[in-house]
Amino acid sequence: MTAIAERPNAAGLRRDAFLERLALFGLGSPALLLVLVAMVLPVGWLFWLSFLADDGSPSLEHYRRMWQEPSYGRTFFVTFQVSLLTTGICIVVGYPLAYVLSQLPRRAANLAMIGVLLPFWTSLLVRTYAWLVLLQRQGLVNQWGIELGLWSEPLALVHNLQGTLVGMVHIMLPFLILPVYGSMRAIDRDYLKAAANLGAGPVGAFWKVFFPLSLPGLFGGALIVFILCLGFYVTPAVLGGGRVIMVSNRIATDIELFFNWGAASALGVVLLGLTLALLYVASRLVRLDRVLGGGH
Amino acid sequence: MGWLGRPATETQITHRARLWLYAVAVLVMAFLVLPTLIVIPMSFSASQYLEFPPREWSLRWYRSYLASPEWMQATATSLKAAFLTMLVATPLGTLAAYGLFASRIRFGRFAFALLVTPIIVPVILVGIGVFYAYVKLKLVNTLAGIVLAHSMLAVPIVLMIVTSALKSHDMSQEMVARSLGASRPRAFLLVTLPQIRFSVATSAVLAFLTSFDEVIVALFVSGGNNSTLTRSMFNALRDQIDPTIAAISTIMILVTSLLLALAQTVGQPRKRE
Amino acid sequence: MARAAALPIAIRQVTKTYGRVHALDHVDLDIRSGEFLTLLGPSGSGKTTLLMVLAGFTRPDHGSLLFGEEEVVRRPPHKRDVGMVFQNYALFPHMSVAGNVAFPLKLRGVPRADVGRRVEAALELVQLGGYGERRIDQLSGGQRQRVALARAIVFEPRILLMDEPLSALDKQLRERMQIELRRLHDRLGMTTVYVTHDQREALTMSDRIAVINGGGIMQLDQPQRLYEQPANRFVAEFIGESSFLPVERVPGGFAHAGRVLAIQSLPAAAGRHLLMIRPERLQLLGAGMGEGLNLFDGTVEEVVYQGDSILLQAVLASGARVAARAPATAGAMAAVPRAGEAVRLGLGPADTVILADA
């Protein structure tokens, strides 16, 4: 009895707290249900399928085949090759732009940022189509290249690896520039003054002070680009012209042509595993919500 | 040109010494912006080969688009799907953002992580997974199926935008409203929602675009009379370069720009002092 | 606006823990009807938590809360009929001044015609008559404060809660608003609970002050009692300046460094005690003065000119340090000894306060 007298209303208050949380959490439940039904369950199902042999018995057959058949090795090789090249080009091309943007006055930089974000806002298909048109044999790039005397015969710029890379770099560049730009803006300019004051020349000050300070953003951005590249489908399918087969394309072919759910699922599981593992690494380096929420 | 000799940064490097850097930046900028924009004048070309600049202007590709029942059908499907996706994903994502933000429970972080998985999982996996499930549920090639999958893809975008808006919103206003006699839902509707409407409108537009631009899931689960525009475009691209697509692309760019401009004006927060 | 029927508040055994930290530890507090009571304490003391419990935004682990005769501890905030002013005012930027003030009336279904009249009356009361159509971002800090106040009282709540409402204002405005708030309280008669960490503000405005620390109430008293007779060392240190000297118990009283002290009111409690000295109560004495005072001899360590007064630090013969404050009048200035010189300080029996050393 004394316990109750000393702790009046304890049970009721606990119940109120529980109900309030439940109500608030309940607001999220329709969204959770949607993601659960439309994503977690189907993908979980694939996960299950990947461990079933064609006759329905549990087996690692699909994973074993992935290991043994050279064609799968080739697919993974191409996927990594394309992703690495795209990431590398994005770094080389994106870093200088981010650097210049980060030194512009705020207003001008924000205006320029619209240019960087413009590709974000336009449909992926439209952009891919634009490149297809520009890079084709009678396309603008060949036309101008020949007129300027850079080359004499129309070059095969598309339906191959180069075409795919151009398209993917175009799509991925904003994902690299945004975090790099952010980390550059955050660097205290006084460090550079101090470096100059201590006798570092412009080049020395850049490499010894500025560049190392911008590395976290660069590394994070590069990882995001690489991860997103791994799952690419549309660009290699259209601009690769059947010559660039990445994991996603292989999965689609397995389903569309061969109805081989087990093989496709196993590939998908490996792709997902790679993505999550790299994402985990990336999450230790950068605030992912800033990068992935970049559609804003 | 005294400007060239002046120091550009704290390292005292002159503008002249790094003109090359500006040149690179301008080129990269052009690489980012021009290819998309160049499609617009090309779509008015009379030639099969889409020259630039067009030697002869014409609306033939627009006419061919408007005259094609298949393209019209696909456009209608895409617009319907995008509109319905917006109607489903915006309230669901906003409610979830508010609930998870306000409840502050440990499970909330987990729920948030679960809700953003659709943008992390490779889309091809979602595509075939949903396709597999839809075959069993008889949802393949239905509008409902497209809307369901697209809403799932759009929810994380709404969630993230609205959550970040709530984070920068002064929640003590909602507390004041409640102390003044408003229940929690009313306080949200009367005080918080009007102030985050800019973000909610933006997220609605992006939800619309998520569906309108989506290719891979649509490839697997839309078809027949319910083919989306992106699915038809993708298939057309694989076969040959049909200049009609330049016209469609121009229209899509126009739709996107209009929507984003609309989001800017609808909910533009009032100017602060 | 008419005087509202004020309600007394009774807080019983209210406890709130965050993990293992007691934000509130079995708090008991009675707030009288129509009283202006201040919760005063350092940051993290639990004063704001207690206010949030009163408003209904923080749910205690257990405890009872009575507004008048009614148990309200489980009632949600919007059904408590409590006016509240937040530290940052939390005005609604998407509404005009009148829209803000009308908000609680509209929620209560007050007829349209009455809303306009009552909003204007509330704005008049806070001296913002005619400001109704202004936008919030067109107002100064002081004006925003007044709008927040008008919004909190327009529906004639029986209890008014304020969470450091003046802390964002500059010093002069803050002092003017203190007087104004107190006048408004006297006119409306609402039971008012006011949170602040500013002791001067608390002393200026309150009928009674509850000094809070570590989730508990250290002392509940009128401002003067609190300053003159602090219950313990924490209260004495938190309110006003003070020096503490060790004392030993002697038959019939206390002594410092062997000298028996003349004391007006002796403490009842046993245990260790301290002598509390307020700097402004110490008198600088010339030779042969100090009849009837407790005398302390020492050496001046430091003299600091502070404009309105002179602060003097001295080391007593016993080794203890004390601070003394003298008015900065021309005469006093001339008499102040310099660092290194000997000084004699006197303290009247009424100002000689013995505290429990808790």
Short mmCIF file of N, CA and C in Angstrom, two decimals, chain A residues 31-123:
data_model
loop_
_atom_site.label_atom_id
_atom_site.label_comp_id
_atom_site.label_asym_id
_atom_site.label_seq_id
_atom_site.Cartn_x
_atom_site.Cartn_y
_atom_site.Cartn_z
N ALA A 31 3.33 3.76 -44.15
CA ALA A 31 4.54 3.82 -44.98
C ALA A 31 5.37 2.55 -44.78
N LEU A 32 5.49 2.14 -43.51
CA LEU A 32 6.26 0.93 -43.23
C LEU A 32 5.64 -0.28 -43.91
N LEU A 33 4.31 -0.34 -43.83
CA LEU A 33 3.60 -1.46 -44.44
C LEU A 33 3.85 -1.49 -45.94
N LEU A 34 3.81 -0.31 -46.56
CA LEU A 34 4.04 -0.21 -48.01
C LEU A 34 5.42 -0.74 -48.37
N VAL A 35 6.43 -0.27 -47.64
CA VAL A 35 7.80 -0.69 -47.94
C VAL A 35 7.95 -2.18 -47.67
N LEU A 36 7.28 -2.63 -46.62
CA LEU A 36 7.36 -4.05 -46.28
C LEU A 36 6.75 -4.91 -47.39
N VAL A 37 5.55 -4.52 -47.83
CA VAL A 37 4.83 -5.32 -48.81
C VAL A 37 5.48 -5.21 -50.19
N ALA A 38 5.87 -3.99 -50.57
CA ALA A 38 6.32 -3.79 -51.95
C ALA A 38 7.82 -3.95 -52.11
N MET A 39 8.55 -4.04 -50.98
CA MET A 39 9.98 -4.22 -51.18
C MET A 39 10.59 -5.34 -50.35
N VAL A 40 10.40 -5.27 -49.05
CA VAL A 40 11.08 -6.25 -48.20
C VAL A 40 10.63 -7.67 -48.52
N LEU A 41 9.33 -7.86 -48.65
CA LEU A 41 8.84 -9.21 -48.95
C LEU A 41 9.31 -9.71 -50.31
N PRO A 42 9.11 -8.93 -51.40
CA PRO A 42 9.58 -9.42 -52.70
C PRO A 42 11.09 -9.70 -52.73
N VAL A 43 11.87 -8.79 -52.16
CA VAL A 43 13.31 -9.00 -52.18
C VAL A 43 13.68 -10.18 -51.29
N GLY A 44 12.97 -10.32 -50.17
CA GLY A 44 13.19 -11.48 -49.30
C GLY A 44 12.89 -12.78 -50.03
N TRP A 45 11.85 -12.71 -50.83
CA TRP A 45 11.44 -13.87 -51.62
C TRP A 45 12.56 -14.29 -52.58
N LEU A 46 13.14 -13.26 -53.23
CA LEU A 46 14.25 -13.54 -54.15
C LEU A 46 15.41 -14.18 -53.40
N PHE A 47 15.65 -13.65 -52.20
CA PHE A 47 16.71 -14.17 -51.36
C PHE A 47 16.49 -15.67 -51.14
N TRP A 48 15.25 -16.02 -50.86
CA TRP A 48 14.86 -17.40 -50.65
C TRP A 48 15.06 -18.22 -51.92
N LEU A 49 14.60 -17.67 -53.04
CA LEU A 49 14.71 -18.37 -54.32
C LEU A 49 16.16 -18.68 -54.67
N SER A 50 17.05 -17.77 -54.29
CA SER A 50 18.45 -17.93 -54.70
C SER A 50 19.08 -19.16 -54.06
N PHE A 51 18.46 -19.65 -53.00
CA PHE A 51 19.00 -20.84 -52.33
C PHE A 51 18.25 -22.11 -52.70
N LEU A 52 17.41 -22.02 -53.73
CA LEU A 52 16.67 -23.21 -54.16
C LEU A 52 17.19 -23.67 -55.52
N ALA A 53 17.37 -25.00 -55.65
CA ALA A 53 17.74 -25.55 -56.95
C ALA A 53 16.51 -25.51 -57.85
N ASP A 54 16.71 -25.82 -59.13
CA ASP A 54 15.60 -25.76 -60.07
C ASP A 54 14.46 -26.69 -59.69
N ASP A 55 14.79 -27.79 -59.00
CA ASP A 55 13.74 -28.71 -58.60
C ASP A 55 13.10 -28.31 -57.26
N GLY A 56 13.55 -27.19 -56.69
CA GLY A 56 12.92 -26.70 -55.47
C GLY A 56 13.59 -27.13 -54.20
N SER A 57 14.65 -27.92 -54.28
CA SER A 57 15.33 -28.34 -53.06
C SER A 57 16.39 -27.29 -52.69
N PRO A 58 16.65 -27.14 -51.40
CA PRO A 58 17.64 -26.15 -51.00
C PRO A 58 19.03 -26.51 -51.50
N SER A 59 19.70 -25.53 -52.08
CA SER A 59 21.05 -25.80 -52.56
C SER A 59 21.79 -24.50 -52.79
N LEU A 60 23.09 -24.59 -52.94
CA LEU A 60 23.90 -23.42 -53.24
C LEU A 60 24.29 -23.40 -54.72
N GLU A 61 23.56 -24.19 -55.48
CA GLU A 61 23.87 -24.39 -56.90
C GLU A 61 24.10 -23.09 -57.66
N HIS A 62 23.19 -22.10 -57.44
CA HIS A 62 23.29 -20.86 -58.21
C HIS A 62 24.55 -20.08 -57.87
N TYR A 63 24.90 -20.13 -56.58
CA TYR A 63 26.11 -19.42 -56.17
C TYR A 63 27.34 -20.16 -56.71
N ARG A 64 27.27 -21.50 -56.68
CA ARG A 64 28.39 -22.28 -57.18
C ARG A 64 28.60 -22.00 -58.67
N ARG A 65 27.49 -21.95 -59.40
CA ARG A 65 27.61 -21.72 -60.83
C ARG A 65 28.19 -20.33 -61.11
N MET A 66 27.79 -19.39 -60.27
CA MET A 66 28.30 -18.03 -60.44
C MET A 66 29.83 -18.03 -60.30
N TRP A 67 30.29 -18.88 -59.41
CA TRP A 67 31.73 -18.98 -59.14
C TRP A 67 32.45 -19.69 -60.27
N GLN A 68 31.77 -20.71 -60.84
CA GLN A 68 32.45 -21.57 -61.81
C GLN A 68 32.36 -21.06 -63.25
N GLU A 69 31.20 -20.52 -63.61
CA GLU A 69 31.05 -20.13 -65.02
C GLU A 69 31.79 -18.83 -65.31
N PRO A 70 32.67 -18.86 -66.30
CA PRO A 70 33.47 -17.66 -66.60
C PRO A 70 32.61 -16.48 -67.03
N SER A 71 31.46 -16.74 -67.62
CA SER A 71 30.64 -15.63 -68.10
C SER A 71 30.21 -14.73 -66.95
N TYR A 72 29.97 -15.35 -65.78
CA TYR A 72 29.59 -14.54 -64.62
C TYR A 72 30.78 -13.70 -64.15
N GLY A 73 31.94 -14.34 -64.15
CA GLY A 73 33.15 -13.60 -63.78
C GLY A 73 33.33 -12.40 -64.67
N ARG A 74 33.04 -12.61 -65.96
CA ARG A 74 33.16 -11.53 -66.95
C ARG A 74 32.19 -10.39 -66.59
N THR A 75 30.96 -10.76 -66.21
CA THR A 75 29.96 -9.75 -65.86
C THR A 75 30.43 -8.92 -64.67
N PHE A 76 30.94 -9.62 -63.64
CA PHE A 76 31.42 -8.89 -62.47
C PHE A 76 32.61 -8.01 -62.82
N PHE A 77 33.48 -8.56 -63.68
CA PHE A 77 34.65 -7.77 -64.09
C PHE A 77 34.20 -6.47 -64.77
N VAL A 78 33.27 -6.61 -65.72
CA VAL A 78 32.79 -5.43 -66.45
C VAL A 78 32.14 -4.44 -65.49
N THR A 79 31.36 -4.98 -64.55
CA THR A 79 30.68 -4.11 -63.59
C THR A 79 31.68 -3.28 -62.81
N PHE A 80 32.72 -3.97 -62.29
CA PHE A 80 33.72 -3.25 -61.51
C PHE A 80 34.52 -2.30 -62.39
N GLN A 81 34.83 -2.75 -63.61
CA GLN A 81 35.60 -1.91 -64.53
C GLN A 81 34.86 -0.60 -64.82
N VAL A 82 33.59 -0.75 -65.20
CA VAL A 82 32.79 0.43 -65.53
C VAL A 82 32.64 1.33 -64.31
N SER A 83 32.37 0.70 -63.14
CA SER A 83 32.15 1.51 -61.93
C SER A 83 33.42 2.25 -61.53
N LEU A 84 34.55 1.54 -61.60
CA LEU A 84 35.81 2.18 -61.22
C LEU A 84 36.17 3.31 -62.17
N LEU A 85 36.03 3.04 -63.48
CA LEU A 85 36.36 4.07 -64.46
C LEU A 85 35.46 5.29 -64.28
N THR A 86 34.16 5.03 -64.12
CA THR A 86 33.23 6.15 -63.94
C THR A 86 33.62 6.96 -62.71
N THR A 87 33.91 6.25 -61.60
CA THR A 87 34.28 6.95 -60.37
C THR A 87 35.55 7.77 -60.59
N GLY A 88 36.53 7.16 -61.24
CA GLY A 88 37.79 7.86 -61.48
C GLY A 88 37.60 9.10 -62.31
N ILE A 89 36.83 8.98 -63.41
CA ILE A 89 36.61 10.15 -64.26
C ILE A 89 35.84 11.22 -63.49
N CYS A 90 34.86 10.78 -62.70
CA CYS A 90 34.09 11.75 -61.91
C CYS A 90 35.00 12.54 -60.98
N ILE A 91 35.96 11.85 -60.37
CA ILE A 91 36.88 12.54 -59.45
C ILE A 91 37.71 13.56 -60.21
N VAL A 92 38.31 13.12 -61.32
CA VAL A 92 39.21 13.99 -62.07
C VAL A 92 38.46 15.21 -62.62
N VAL A 93 37.23 14.97 -63.07
CA VAL A 93 36.47 16.03 -63.70
C VAL A 93 35.72 16.87 -62.68
N GLY A 94 35.23 16.20 -61.63
CA GLY A 94 34.35 16.87 -60.67
C GLY A 94 35.09 17.69 -59.63
N TYR A 95 36.26 17.21 -59.23
CA TYR A 95 36.98 17.90 -58.17
C TYR A 95 37.33 19.35 -58.54
N PRO A 96 37.91 19.57 -59.74
CA PRO A 96 38.23 20.97 -60.10
C PRO A 96 36.99 21.86 -60.13
N LEU A 97 35.87 21.34 -60.63
CA LEU A 97 34.67 22.16 -60.69
C LEU A 97 34.20 22.50 -59.27
N ALA A 98 34.18 21.49 -58.40
CA ALA A 98 33.77 21.73 -57.01
C ALA A 98 34.70 22.76 -56.37
N TYR A 99 35.98 22.66 -56.70
CA TYR A 99 36.97 23.57 -56.13
C TYR A 99 36.68 25.02 -56.54
N VAL A 100 36.45 25.21 -57.84
CA VAL A 100 36.16 26.56 -58.32
C VAL A 100 34.84 27.06 -57.72
N LEU A 101 33.83 26.19 -57.69
CA LEU A 101 32.53 26.60 -57.16
C LEU A 101 32.65 27.00 -55.69
N SER A 102 33.48 26.26 -54.95
CA SER A 102 33.58 26.52 -53.52
C SER A 102 34.25 27.85 -53.23
N GLN A 103 34.92 28.43 -54.24
CA GLN A 103 35.58 29.71 -54.02
C GLN A 103 34.77 30.87 -54.58
N LEU A 104 33.66 30.58 -55.24
CA LEU A 104 32.81 31.65 -55.74
C LEU A 104 32.06 32.25 -54.56
N PRO A 105 31.63 33.52 -54.71
CA PRO A 105 30.74 34.08 -53.67
C PRO A 105 29.47 33.24 -53.58
N ARG A 106 28.86 33.20 -52.40
CA ARG A 106 27.68 32.35 -52.16
C ARG A 106 26.63 32.42 -53.26
N ARG A 107 26.27 33.65 -53.62
CA ARG A 107 25.19 33.85 -54.58
C ARG A 107 25.51 33.19 -55.92
N ALA A 108 26.71 33.49 -56.41
CA ALA A 108 27.14 32.94 -57.69
C ALA A 108 27.22 31.41 -57.59
N ALA A 109 27.72 30.92 -56.46
CA ALA A 109 27.86 29.48 -56.30
C ALA A 109 26.49 28.80 -56.31
N ASN A 110 25.52 29.42 -55.63
CA ASN A 110 24.17 28.83 -55.61
C ASN A 110 23.57 28.78 -57.01
N LEU A 111 23.85 29.83 -57.78
CA LEU A 111 23.35 29.87 -59.16
C LEU A 111 24.00 28.76 -59.97
N ALA A 112 25.32 28.61 -59.82
CA ALA A 112 26.04 27.58 -60.55
C ALA A 112 25.57 26.19 -60.13
N MET A 113 25.18 26.08 -58.86
CA MET A 113 24.71 24.80 -58.35
C MET A 113 23.46 24.32 -59.09
N ILE A 114 22.63 25.28 -59.51
CA ILE A 114 21.45 24.91 -60.29
C ILE A 114 21.91 24.14 -61.53
N GLY A 115 23.00 24.61 -62.14
CA GLY A 115 23.55 23.92 -63.30
C GLY A 115 23.98 22.51 -62.97
N VAL A 116 24.59 22.35 -61.79
CA VAL A 116 25.03 21.02 -61.39
C VAL A 116 23.82 20.12 -61.13
N LEU A 117 22.76 20.74 -60.57
CA LEU A 117 21.59 19.94 -60.20
C LEU A 117 20.64 19.70 -61.36
N LEU A 118 20.83 20.48 -62.45
CA LEU A 118 19.92 20.34 -63.59
C LEU A 118 19.81 18.89 -64.06
N PRO A 119 20.95 18.17 -64.20
CA PRO A 119 20.86 16.78 -64.62
C PRO A 119 20.05 15.93 -63.63
N PHE A 120 20.15 16.27 -62.32
CA PHE A 120 19.36 15.58 -61.31
C PHE A 120 17.88 15.60 -61.64
N TRP A 121 17.47 16.76 -62.12
CA TRP A 121 16.04 17.00 -62.26
C TRP A 121 15.49 16.50 -63.59
N THR A 122 16.37 16.19 -64.53
CA THR A 122 15.83 15.73 -65.81
C THR A 122 15.87 14.21 -65.86
N SER A 123 14.92 13.68 -66.53
CA SER A 123 14.77 12.24 -66.61
C SER A 123 16.05 11.56 -67.10
#
